[in-house]
Tab-separated table of C-alpha atoms in Angstrom:
chain	number	residue	atom	x	y	z
A	1	MET	CA	-0.013	0.015	-0.158
A	2	SER	CA	3.378	2.328	0.375
A	3	GLY	CA	3.075	3.121	-3.590
A	4	SER	CA	5.408	5.689	-4.636
A	5	GLU	CA	5.637	9.475	-3.957
A	6	VAL	CA	3.572	11.822	-5.798
A	7	THR	CA	4.772	14.663	-7.888
A	8	PHE	CA	4.093	18.382	-6.749
A	9	THR	CA	1.882	18.891	-9.935
A	10	GLN	CA	-0.073	15.604	-8.375
A	11	GLN	CA	-0.220	16.909	-5.177
A	12	GLY	CA	-1.269	20.649	-6.233
A	13	MET	CA	-3.718	19.099	-8.571
A	14	TRP	CA	-5.244	16.811	-5.530
A	15	VAL	CA	-5.209	19.634	-2.916
A	16	THR	CA	-7.465	21.572	-5.483
A	17	GLU	CA	-9.867	18.793	-6.185
A	18	GLN	CA	-10.224	18.842	-2.581
A	19	ALA	CA	-10.929	22.145	-1.856
A	20	ALA	CA	-13.248	23.218	-5.024
A	21	GLY	CA	-13.546	20.308	-7.225
A	22	GLY	CA	-12.566	20.384	-10.852
A	23	GLY	CA	-15.555	19.355	-12.537
A	24	THR	CA	-14.638	17.476	-15.880
A	25	ALA	CA	-11.553	20.000	-16.485
A	26	TYR	CA	-9.102	17.574	-15.636
A	27	HIS	CA	-10.704	14.647	-17.355
A	28	MET	CA	-8.572	14.062	-20.637
A	29	PRO	CA	-10.489	11.967	-23.067
A	30	LEU	CA	-8.699	10.476	-26.588
A	31	VAL	CA	-11.014	8.877	-29.309
A	32	VAL	CA	-9.713	6.285	-32.025
A	33	HIS	CA	-11.806	5.565	-34.776
A	34	LEU	CA	-11.403	2.334	-36.349
A	35	ARG	CA	-12.443	0.740	-40.143
A	36	GLY	CA	-12.189	-2.234	-40.853
A	37	ASP	CA	-12.477	-6.264	-39.717
A	38	LEU	CA	-11.767	-5.215	-36.447
A	39	ASP	CA	-10.742	-8.220	-33.872
A	40	THR	CA	-12.306	-6.586	-30.902
A	41	GLY	CA	-11.002	-9.373	-28.568
A	42	ALA	CA	-7.533	-8.591	-29.834
A	43	LEU	CA	-8.335	-4.962	-29.085
A	44	LEU	CA	-9.922	-5.313	-25.411
A	45	ALA	CA	-6.682	-7.416	-24.893
A	46	ALA	CA	-4.444	-4.802	-26.238
A	47	CYS	CA	-5.983	-1.958	-23.676
A	48	ALA	CA	-5.710	-4.385	-20.587
A	49	ALA	CA	-1.986	-5.190	-21.654
A	50	VAL	CA	-1.391	-1.501	-22.022
A	51	VAL	CA	-2.776	-0.756	-17.970
A	52	ASP	CA	-0.459	-3.432	-17.124
A	53	ARG	CA	2.316	-2.016	-18.910
A	54	HIS	CA	1.516	1.584	-17.341
A	55	PRO	CA	0.910	1.215	-13.563
A	56	ALA	CA	0.280	4.904	-13.392
A	57	LEU	CA	-2.969	3.973	-15.082
A	58	GLY	CA	-4.213	2.015	-12.495
A	59	GLY	CA	-3.320	4.466	-9.474
A	60	VAL	CA	-5.104	6.867	-6.918
A	61	VAL	CA	-3.561	9.349	-5.035
A	62	ALA	CA	-4.132	8.545	-0.914
A	63	GLU	CA	-2.651	9.765	2.069
A	64	VAL	CA	-0.494	7.672	3.698
A	65	GLY	CA	0.964	8.358	6.944
A	66	ASP	CA	1.255	12.196	6.848
A	67	GLU	CA	2.234	12.391	2.859
A	68	LEU	CA	0.345	11.639	-0.316
A	69	ARG	CA	1.563	8.772	-2.638
A	70	LEU	CA	0.409	6.899	-5.952
A	71	VAL	CA	-1.129	3.498	-4.739
A	72	PRO	CA	-2.833	0.955	-6.517
A	73	GLY	CA	-6.579	1.580	-7.282
A	74	ALA	CA	-9.684	-0.202	-8.403
A	75	GLU	CA	-9.116	-2.251	-11.840
A	76	VAL	CA	-9.127	0.129	-14.680
A	77	PRO	CA	-12.269	-1.252	-16.824
A	78	VAL	CA	-12.025	-1.909	-20.199
A	79	ARG	CA	-15.443	-2.585	-21.770
A	80	ARG	CA	-17.577	-3.052	-25.258
A	81	ALA	CA	-20.807	-0.778	-24.756
A	82	ALA	CA	-23.613	-2.772	-25.255
A	83	ALA	CA	-25.460	-0.114	-27.195
A	84	PHE	CA	-24.765	0.645	-30.918
A	85	LEU	CA	-23.556	4.089	-31.105
A	86	ALA	CA	-24.192	6.207	-34.561
A	87	ASP	CA	-21.263	7.776	-35.176
A	88	LEU	CA	-21.207	11.539	-35.341
A	89	PRO	CA	-18.551	13.544	-36.166
A	90	ALA	CA	-17.402	16.043	-33.736
A	91	ASP	CA	-18.346	19.277	-35.367
A	92	THR	CA	-21.803	18.475	-36.579
A	93	PRO	CA	-23.774	21.792	-35.976
A	94	GLY	CA	-26.012	20.947	-33.037
A	95	SER	CA	-24.708	17.543	-32.029
A	96	PRO	CA	-23.076	16.075	-28.986
A	97	ASP	CA	-19.729	15.001	-29.716
A	98	HIS	CA	-19.778	11.594	-31.169
A	99	GLY	CA	-23.251	11.064	-29.921
A	100	PRO	CA	-24.508	10.799	-25.964
A	101	GLY	CA	-22.716	7.546	-25.335
A	102	VAL	CA	-19.364	9.103	-25.563
A	103	ARG	CA	-20.586	12.399	-23.974
A	104	GLU	CA	-22.092	10.383	-21.045
A	105	GLU	CA	-18.100	8.178	-20.347
A	106	ILE	CA	-16.330	11.368	-20.897
A	107	LEU	CA	-18.384	13.286	-18.249
A	108	ARG	CA	-18.915	10.794	-15.561
A	109	ALA	CA	-17.205	11.245	-12.445
A	110	PHE	CA	-14.101	9.563	-11.197
A	111	ASP	CA	-13.553	8.500	-7.841
A	112	LEU	CA	-10.207	10.234	-6.366
A	113	GLU	CA	-10.252	7.645	-3.638
A	114	LYS	CA	-10.768	4.620	-4.461
A	115	GLY	CA	-10.316	5.116	-8.476
A	116	PRO	CA	-9.911	3.751	-11.297
A	117	LEU	CA	-8.625	7.151	-12.610
A	118	ALA	CA	-8.852	5.770	-16.565
A	119	ARG	CA	-11.226	3.821	-18.351
A	120	PHE	CA	-11.535	2.416	-21.839
A	121	THR	CA	-14.828	1.659	-24.189
A	122	LEU	CA	-15.218	0.432	-27.006
A	123	PHE	CA	-18.433	1.302	-29.130
A	124	GLU	CA	-19.754	-0.001	-32.526
A	125	THR	CA	-20.741	2.861	-34.668
A	126	GLY	CA	-21.766	1.153	-37.954
A	127	PRO	CA	-20.667	-1.724	-40.045
A	128	GLY	CA	-17.059	-2.306	-40.113
A	129	ARG	CA	-16.481	0.842	-37.943
A	130	HIS	CA	-15.505	1.248	-34.319
A	131	LEU	CA	-14.918	4.124	-31.561
A	132	LEU	CA	-12.386	3.498	-28.829
A	133	LEU	CA	-13.252	6.087	-26.029
A	134	PHE	CA	-10.047	6.452	-23.671
A	135	VAL	CA	-10.826	8.504	-20.584
A	136	ALA	CA	-8.363	9.449	-17.685
A	137	HIS	CA	-8.038	11.900	-14.592
A	138	HIS	CA	-5.119	14.832	-15.069
A	139	LEU	CA	-3.806	13.040	-12.169
A	140	ILE	CA	-2.020	10.409	-14.005
A	141	PHE	CA	-2.310	11.345	-17.121
A	142	ASP	CA	-0.731	14.029	-19.904
A	143	GLY	CA	-0.751	15.257	-23.551
A	144	GLN	CA	2.396	12.964	-24.451
A	145	SER	CA	0.828	10.095	-22.836
A	146	LYS	CA	-1.507	10.638	-24.987
A	147	ASP	CA	1.239	9.290	-28.043
A	148	ILE	CA	2.363	6.915	-25.940
A	149	LEU	CA	-1.078	4.926	-25.042
A	150	VAL	CA	-2.024	5.016	-28.417
A	151	ARG	CA	1.605	3.798	-29.851
A	152	ASP	CA	1.767	0.813	-27.156
A	153	LEU	CA	-2.056	-0.672	-27.931
A	154	ALA	CA	-1.216	-0.239	-31.783
A	155	ALA	CA	1.622	-2.544	-31.069
A	156	PHE	CA	-0.180	-4.892	-28.705
A	157	TYR	CA	-2.908	-5.127	-31.249
A	158	ASN	CA	-0.599	-6.140	-33.730
A	159	GLY	CA	1.041	-8.826	-32.058
A	160	GLU	CA	4.643	-6.820	-31.601
A	161	PRO	CA	4.335	-5.723	-27.701
A	162	PRO	CA	6.789	-3.464	-26.592
A	163	PRO	CA	9.877	-4.219	-24.538
A	164	PRO	CA	9.530	-3.819	-20.636
A	165	LEU	CA	9.711	-0.363	-19.257
A	166	PRO	CA	12.155	-0.118	-16.401
A	167	GLY	CA	10.604	1.228	-13.133
A	168	ILE	CA	10.928	4.609	-11.975
A	169	ASP	CA	10.027	6.754	-8.828
A	170	HIS	CA	9.375	10.213	-10.346
A	171	GLY	CA	8.000	11.449	-7.512
A	172	ARG	CA	11.022	11.151	-5.443
A	173	ALA	CA	13.667	11.853	-8.144
A	174	GLU	CA	11.686	15.198	-8.967
A	175	ARG	CA	11.870	16.596	-5.207
A	176	ASP	CA	15.495	15.883	-5.691
A	177	ARG	CA	16.162	17.802	-8.777
A	178	VAL	CA	13.509	20.911	-6.986
A	179	ALA	CA	15.388	21.029	-3.926
A	180	ALA	CA	18.638	21.484	-5.752
A	181	VAL	CA	17.269	24.665	-8.071
A	182	LEU	CA	14.892	25.779	-5.616
A	183	PRO	CA	16.959	29.011	-4.005
A	184	ALA	CA	17.372	30.247	-7.435
A	185	ALA	CA	13.701	29.546	-8.269
A	186	ARG	CA	12.746	31.877	-5.608
A	187	GLU	CA	15.092	34.278	-6.076
A	188	PHE	CA	13.825	34.285	-10.002
A	189	TRP	CA	9.851	34.248	-9.120
A	190	LYS	CA	10.252	37.202	-6.451
A	191	PRO	CA	10.025	40.313	-8.541
A	192	ARG	CA	8.530	38.384	-11.545
A	193	TRP	CA	5.153	37.410	-9.824
A	194	ARG	CA	2.276	39.391	-9.284
A	195	ASP	CA	-1.029	37.999	-8.316
A	196	PRO	CA	-2.873	38.625	-11.217
A	197	GLY	CA	-5.343	40.992	-11.281
A	198	GLU	CA	-8.168	41.229	-14.334
A	199	THR	CA	-7.190	40.092	-18.002
A	200	VAL	CA	-9.675	42.162	-20.637
A	201	VAL	CA	-11.033	40.631	-23.750
A	202	LEU	CA	-13.298	41.724	-25.943
A	203	GLY	CA	-14.343	44.320	-23.367
A	204	ARG	CA	-15.223	41.921	-20.831
A	205	THR	CA	-13.047	41.393	-17.728
A	206	LEU	CA	-11.727	37.767	-16.841
A	207	ARG	CA	-10.529	36.819	-13.384
A	208	SER	CA	-11.637	33.257	-13.290
A	209	ARG	CA	-8.892	30.933	-12.110
A	210	ARG	CA	-11.332	28.139	-10.980
A	211	ALA	CA	-12.545	24.753	-13.275
A	212	GLY	CA	-15.926	24.671	-14.521
A	213	GLU	CA	-18.184	23.976	-17.229
A	214	GLY	CA	-16.805	25.332	-20.348
A	215	ARG	CA	-17.675	25.603	-24.232
A	216	VAL	CA	-14.537	24.735	-27.452
A	217	LEU	CA	-13.857	26.291	-30.582
A	218	ARG	CA	-11.764	24.345	-32.990
A	219	PHE	CA	-9.914	26.014	-35.718
A	220	THR	CA	-6.582	24.736	-37.871
A	221	LEU	CA	-4.147	27.439	-38.846
A	222	ASP	CA	-1.918	26.438	-41.823
A	223	PRO	CA	2.065	25.690	-40.764
A	224	GLN	CA	2.677	28.763	-42.845
A	225	VAL	CA	0.869	30.848	-40.412
A	226	SER	CA	2.650	31.236	-37.168
A	227	SER	CA	6.059	30.644	-39.096
A	228	VAL	CA	8.488	33.471	-38.247
A	229	PRO	CA	12.660	32.700	-39.307
A	230	GLY	CA	14.632	32.466	-35.949
A	231	LEU	CA	11.751	31.695	-33.675
A	232	THR	CA	9.674	28.384	-33.224
A	233	ARG	CA	5.745	28.367	-34.138
A	234	PHE	CA	5.041	28.091	-30.334
A	235	GLU	CA	6.923	31.426	-29.655
A	236	VAL	CA	4.961	33.070	-32.408
A	237	LEU	CA	1.956	31.773	-31.080
A	238	LEU	CA	2.470	33.304	-27.493
A	239	ALA	CA	3.954	36.573	-29.147
A	240	ALA	CA	0.683	37.089	-31.114
A	241	LEU	CA	-1.505	35.882	-27.918
A	242	HIS	CA	-0.107	38.368	-25.582
A	243	THR	CA	-0.333	40.881	-28.737
A	244	ARG	CA	-3.693	40.142	-29.211
A	245	LEU	CA	-4.368	41.070	-25.319
A	246	LEU	CA	-2.200	44.353	-25.691
A	247	GLY	CA	-4.921	45.182	-28.379
A	248	TYR	CA	-7.598	44.306	-26.018
A	249	GLY	CA	-6.904	46.752	-23.417
A	250	ASN	CA	-4.038	45.166	-21.102
A	251	THR	CA	-0.488	46.943	-20.725
A	252	SER	CA	0.745	44.408	-18.574
A	253	VAL	CA	0.122	40.623	-19.796
A	254	THR	CA	0.489	37.411	-17.958
A	255	THR	CA	-0.432	34.233	-19.501
A	256	ALA	CA	0.083	30.639	-18.007
A	257	VAL	CA	1.954	27.505	-20.314
A	258	ASP	CA	2.258	23.986	-19.355
A	259	LEU	CA	5.458	23.098	-19.645
A	260	SER	CA	6.466	19.271	-19.769
A	261	THR	CA	8.834	17.958	-16.986
A	262	ARG	CA	9.096	14.884	-18.040
A	263	PRO	CA	12.850	13.787	-17.514
A	264	GLU	CA	14.785	11.195	-20.023
A	265	GLN	CA	14.680	8.058	-17.717
A	266	ALA	CA	10.535	8.865	-17.787
A	267	THR	CA	10.672	8.503	-21.886
A	268	GLY	CA	7.853	5.984	-22.918
A	269	HIS	CA	6.014	6.192	-19.492
A	270	ILE	CA	2.378	7.386	-18.832
A	271	GLY	CA	1.648	9.578	-16.192
A	272	LEU	CA	1.737	13.183	-15.194
A	273	PHE	CA	5.069	15.116	-16.134
A	274	VAL	CA	3.690	18.715	-16.431
A	275	ASN	CA	4.186	22.427	-14.762
A	276	GLU	CA	2.168	25.270	-15.128
A	277	LEU	CA	3.958	28.555	-15.142
A	278	PRO	CA	3.465	32.088	-15.664
A	279	VAL	CA	4.950	33.832	-18.355
A	280	ALA	CA	4.797	38.007	-18.160
A	281	SER	CA	5.110	41.129	-20.934
A	282	THR	CA	4.596	44.514	-20.790
A	283	PRO	CA	4.445	45.263	-24.504
A	284	SER	CA	5.053	49.140	-25.675
A	285	GLY	CA	3.124	48.687	-28.917
A	286	ARG	CA	5.785	50.369	-30.753
A	287	GLU	CA	8.623	47.309	-30.783
A	288	THR	CA	8.070	45.203	-33.898
A	289	PHE	CA	6.672	42.268	-33.867
A	290	ARG	CA	9.665	40.419	-34.652
A	291	GLU	CA	11.603	42.193	-31.312
A	292	PHE	CA	8.849	41.742	-29.215
A	293	ALA	CA	8.768	37.881	-29.839
A	294	THR	CA	12.271	37.470	-29.660
A	295	ALA	CA	12.209	39.080	-26.214
A	296	LEU	CA	9.720	36.844	-25.246
A	297	ARG	CA	11.336	33.649	-26.392
A	298	ALA	CA	14.353	34.945	-23.972
A	299	GLU	CA	11.644	35.466	-20.863
A	300	LEU	CA	10.581	31.815	-21.538
A	301	ARG	CA	13.990	30.832	-22.226
A	302	GLU	CA	14.888	32.040	-18.522
A	303	VAL	CA	11.532	30.439	-17.359
A	304	TYR	CA	12.829	27.491	-18.628
A	305	ARG	CA	15.665	27.115	-16.299
A	306	PHE	CA	12.829	26.367	-13.636
A	307	ARG	CA	10.281	24.516	-15.720
A	308	GLN	CA	10.463	21.835	-12.759
A	309	VAL	CA	9.643	23.858	-9.516
A	310	PRO	CA	5.870	24.653	-9.410
A	311	LEU	CA	5.512	28.145	-8.534
A	312	SER	CA	3.674	27.199	-5.184
A	313	ARG	CA	6.771	25.728	-4.112
A	314	ALA	CA	9.309	28.691	-5.097
A	315	LEU	CA	6.464	31.158	-3.382
A	316	PRO	CA	4.686	29.183	-0.895
A	317	ARG	CA	1.735	32.166	-0.138
A	318	ILE	CA	0.243	31.076	-3.625
A	319	ARG	CA	-3.204	30.014	-2.861
A	320	PRO	CA	-4.130	26.754	-4.782
A	321	HIS	CA	-6.302	27.402	-7.806
A	322	ALA	CA	-6.885	25.221	-11.132
A	323	ALA	CA	-5.108	27.626	-13.571
A	324	LEU	CA	-2.671	29.889	-12.395
A	325	VAL	CA	-4.054	33.061	-14.225
A	326	PRO	CA	-6.989	33.412	-16.393
A	327	VAL	CA	-5.474	33.021	-19.594
A	328	SER	CA	-3.453	29.645	-20.324
A	329	VAL	CA	-1.771	27.957	-23.384
A	330	SER	CA	-0.875	24.105	-23.637
A	331	TYR	CA	1.450	23.248	-26.693
A	332	ARG	CA	2.225	20.011	-27.752
A	333	THR	CA	4.097	19.067	-31.201
A	334	ARG	CA	3.516	15.670	-32.914
A	335	ARG	CA	5.447	14.873	-35.876
A	336	ALA	CA	4.601	11.432	-36.571
A	337	ALA	CA	1.948	9.985	-38.279
A	338	ASP	CA	-0.849	8.145	-36.277
A	339	PRO	CA	0.296	4.782	-35.406
A	340	VAL	CA	-0.559	1.696	-37.467
A	341	PHE	CA	-3.500	-0.841	-36.619
A	342	THR	CA	-2.860	-3.852	-38.591
A	343	GLY	CA	-5.741	-4.190	-41.186
A	344	LEU	CA	-7.439	-1.072	-39.925
A	345	ASP	CA	-7.781	2.173	-40.996
A	346	ALA	CA	-7.150	4.167	-37.920
A	347	SER	CA	-7.221	7.710	-37.171
A	348	VAL	CA	-6.848	9.596	-33.615
A	349	GLU	CA	-8.811	12.724	-31.993
A	350	TRP	CA	-6.045	14.077	-29.788
A	351	THR	CA	-8.207	17.240	-28.541
A	352	VAL	CA	-11.555	15.832	-27.598
A	353	PHE	CA	-13.433	18.190	-25.731
A	354	ASN	CA	-13.882	17.405	-21.946
A	355	HIS	CA	-16.765	20.031	-21.375
A	356	GLY	CA	-14.804	21.786	-19.524
A	357	VAL	CA	-11.911	24.894	-18.572
A	358	ARG	CA	-9.434	25.633	-15.812
A	359	GLY	CA	-9.552	29.420	-15.996
A	360	ALA	CA	-11.441	31.973	-18.259
A	361	LEU	CA	-9.510	31.166	-21.431
A	362	HIS	CA	-7.224	28.278	-22.506
A	363	LEU	CA	-5.737	27.229	-25.705
A	364	GLN	CA	-5.314	23.897	-25.966
A	365	CYS	CA	-3.079	23.282	-29.097
A	366	VAL	CA	-1.505	20.323	-31.299
A	367	ASP	CA	1.053	21.271	-33.622
A	368	GLY	CA	0.922	18.203	-36.116
A	369	PRO	CA	1.582	16.912	-39.557
A	370	GLY	CA	-1.748	18.358	-40.596
A	371	GLY	CA	-1.318	21.986	-39.211
A	372	LEU	CA	-1.687	23.585	-35.724
A	373	GLU	CA	-4.865	22.249	-34.223
A	374	ILE	CA	-6.080	24.790	-31.458
A	375	SER	CA	-8.779	23.698	-29.015
A	376	LEU	CA	-10.013	27.510	-27.371
A	377	ARG	CA	-11.740	26.249	-24.273
A	378	HIS	CA	-13.644	29.315	-22.860
A	379	ASP	CA	-16.027	29.810	-19.508
A	380	PRO	CA	-19.610	30.787	-21.878
A	381	GLU	CA	-20.356	33.434	-19.290
A	382	THR	CA	-16.951	35.635	-19.419
A	383	VAL	CA	-15.997	34.874	-22.764
A	384	PRO	CA	-19.002	34.566	-24.986
A	385	ASP	CA	-17.666	35.302	-28.209
A	386	ALA	CA	-14.744	32.506	-28.787
A	387	ALA	CA	-15.547	33.385	-32.080
A	388	GLY	CA	-13.966	36.909	-32.193
A	389	VAL	CA	-11.399	35.673	-30.325
A	390	ALA	CA	-10.117	33.141	-32.543
A	391	GLU	CA	-10.773	35.308	-35.688
A	392	ASP	CA	-9.085	38.217	-34.270
A	393	LEU	CA	-5.736	35.683	-33.118
A	394	ARG	CA	-6.000	34.423	-36.667
A	395	LEU	CA	-5.905	37.310	-38.542
A	396	LEU	CA	-3.343	38.823	-36.007
A	397	LEU	CA	-0.903	35.769	-36.502
A	398	GLU	CA	-1.239	36.065	-40.317
A	399	ARG	CA	-0.388	39.891	-40.556
A	400	ALA	CA	2.474	38.985	-38.434
A	401	THR	CA	3.885	35.953	-40.557
A	402	ASP	CA	3.707	38.039	-43.330
A	403	ASP	CA	5.443	41.264	-42.095
A	404	PRO	CA	7.268	40.443	-38.622
A	405	ASP	CA	8.756	43.625	-38.974
A	406	LEU	CA	5.648	45.720	-38.892
A	407	PRO	CA	5.388	47.470	-35.051
A	408	LEU	CA	2.595	46.072	-32.604
A	409	HIS	CA	0.439	49.012	-32.920
A	410	GLU	CA	0.420	48.414	-36.822
A	411	LEU	CA	-0.343	45.001	-36.150
A	412	LEU	CA	-3.216	46.071	-33.937
A	413	GLU	CA	-4.611	48.905	-36.402
A	414	ASN	CA	-6.682	51.270	-34.858
A	415	GLU	CA	-7.599	49.228	-31.656
A	416	TRP	CA	-4.347	49.756	-29.824
A	417	VAL	CA	-4.172	53.044	-27.676
A	418	PRO	CA	-0.492	54.061	-26.008
A	419	SER	CA	-0.214	54.342	-22.206
A	420	PRO	CA	0.818	57.360	-20.734
A	421	ARG	CA	4.295	57.485	-20.200
């Protein structure tokens, strides 16, 4: 029952869940579409083999003595849905994502004390068509874990089981790494962190840092839109978001970014290896987009030095919240094609909506072979016009990509009003 030590992120998320509850904002769904002559027995066996391979999937966070540990929980269910499910595209106007059966599984609450914190459900959606839904709680799963799960699932289904993984105690190793840089991290964040006040978006004031029910708007950007020499697409996107927020009237901008904390020894392991940290800027509006993005890149590089240290460890007086600030970004790069399931036409939905949001506005981004997919998740009360935000961001990215040496105030056209100096 002793289990392994939890990471600082797991500890913070668990405390937040106990204090306020996250609803479905911490649910992480994934959908695999399978077309062809599926061997359902082999697929369900592959799901069970993935659970055996990755102990984190069967774990729960529990209080053991005076500390939190990841211990075995209830058995992870791998089941075939009894009812036939009509295969509805996720973007069909007015329809629930893939029908009510999938929505119900995504929304179904997890028992955080007993588990399980993951589940597989296989739906038949038509002749020769199936949909495999996987849902996990964020406590045991992250974005990169999606790639690992599908890759291992395909390997087991294809009869090519991957080699065994070495065991790790990431929580204990993380504590050693954090202790080594904690004094420097405290000095770094002390002058940088300000408790977030409000962020203005389209004339509305955003303050929410809670988790709650959300809405989603999805759009895809061509790889050339957000491409500026000398900068990564993530850096261009983040600079465009900060510029966009400047145009909405925010002279000081702070957004949160999800950063991977996955060490080399955790390569191939499913788990939670993420830390959310703030990135701040004070754009004047007079600098060019390239100059601003380059300066923001430099600030990001400084933040990366302390990516292992949760802000609450460096600044212990910070109260736990589902989101550090009202606006946040997660960004993941996928260069490989979707894994192959032998004899099947398979496709994966990597950004399935969980019907929740952390904070007021969150951009979940997957930079893949088909372009930059953005899932704009928002609180419908504070950000009712998500389409306006998406269009504003897209247009700004197009202008910045076309001429990155334009001053920010020209990119924003007539929106920008310089603050008194």
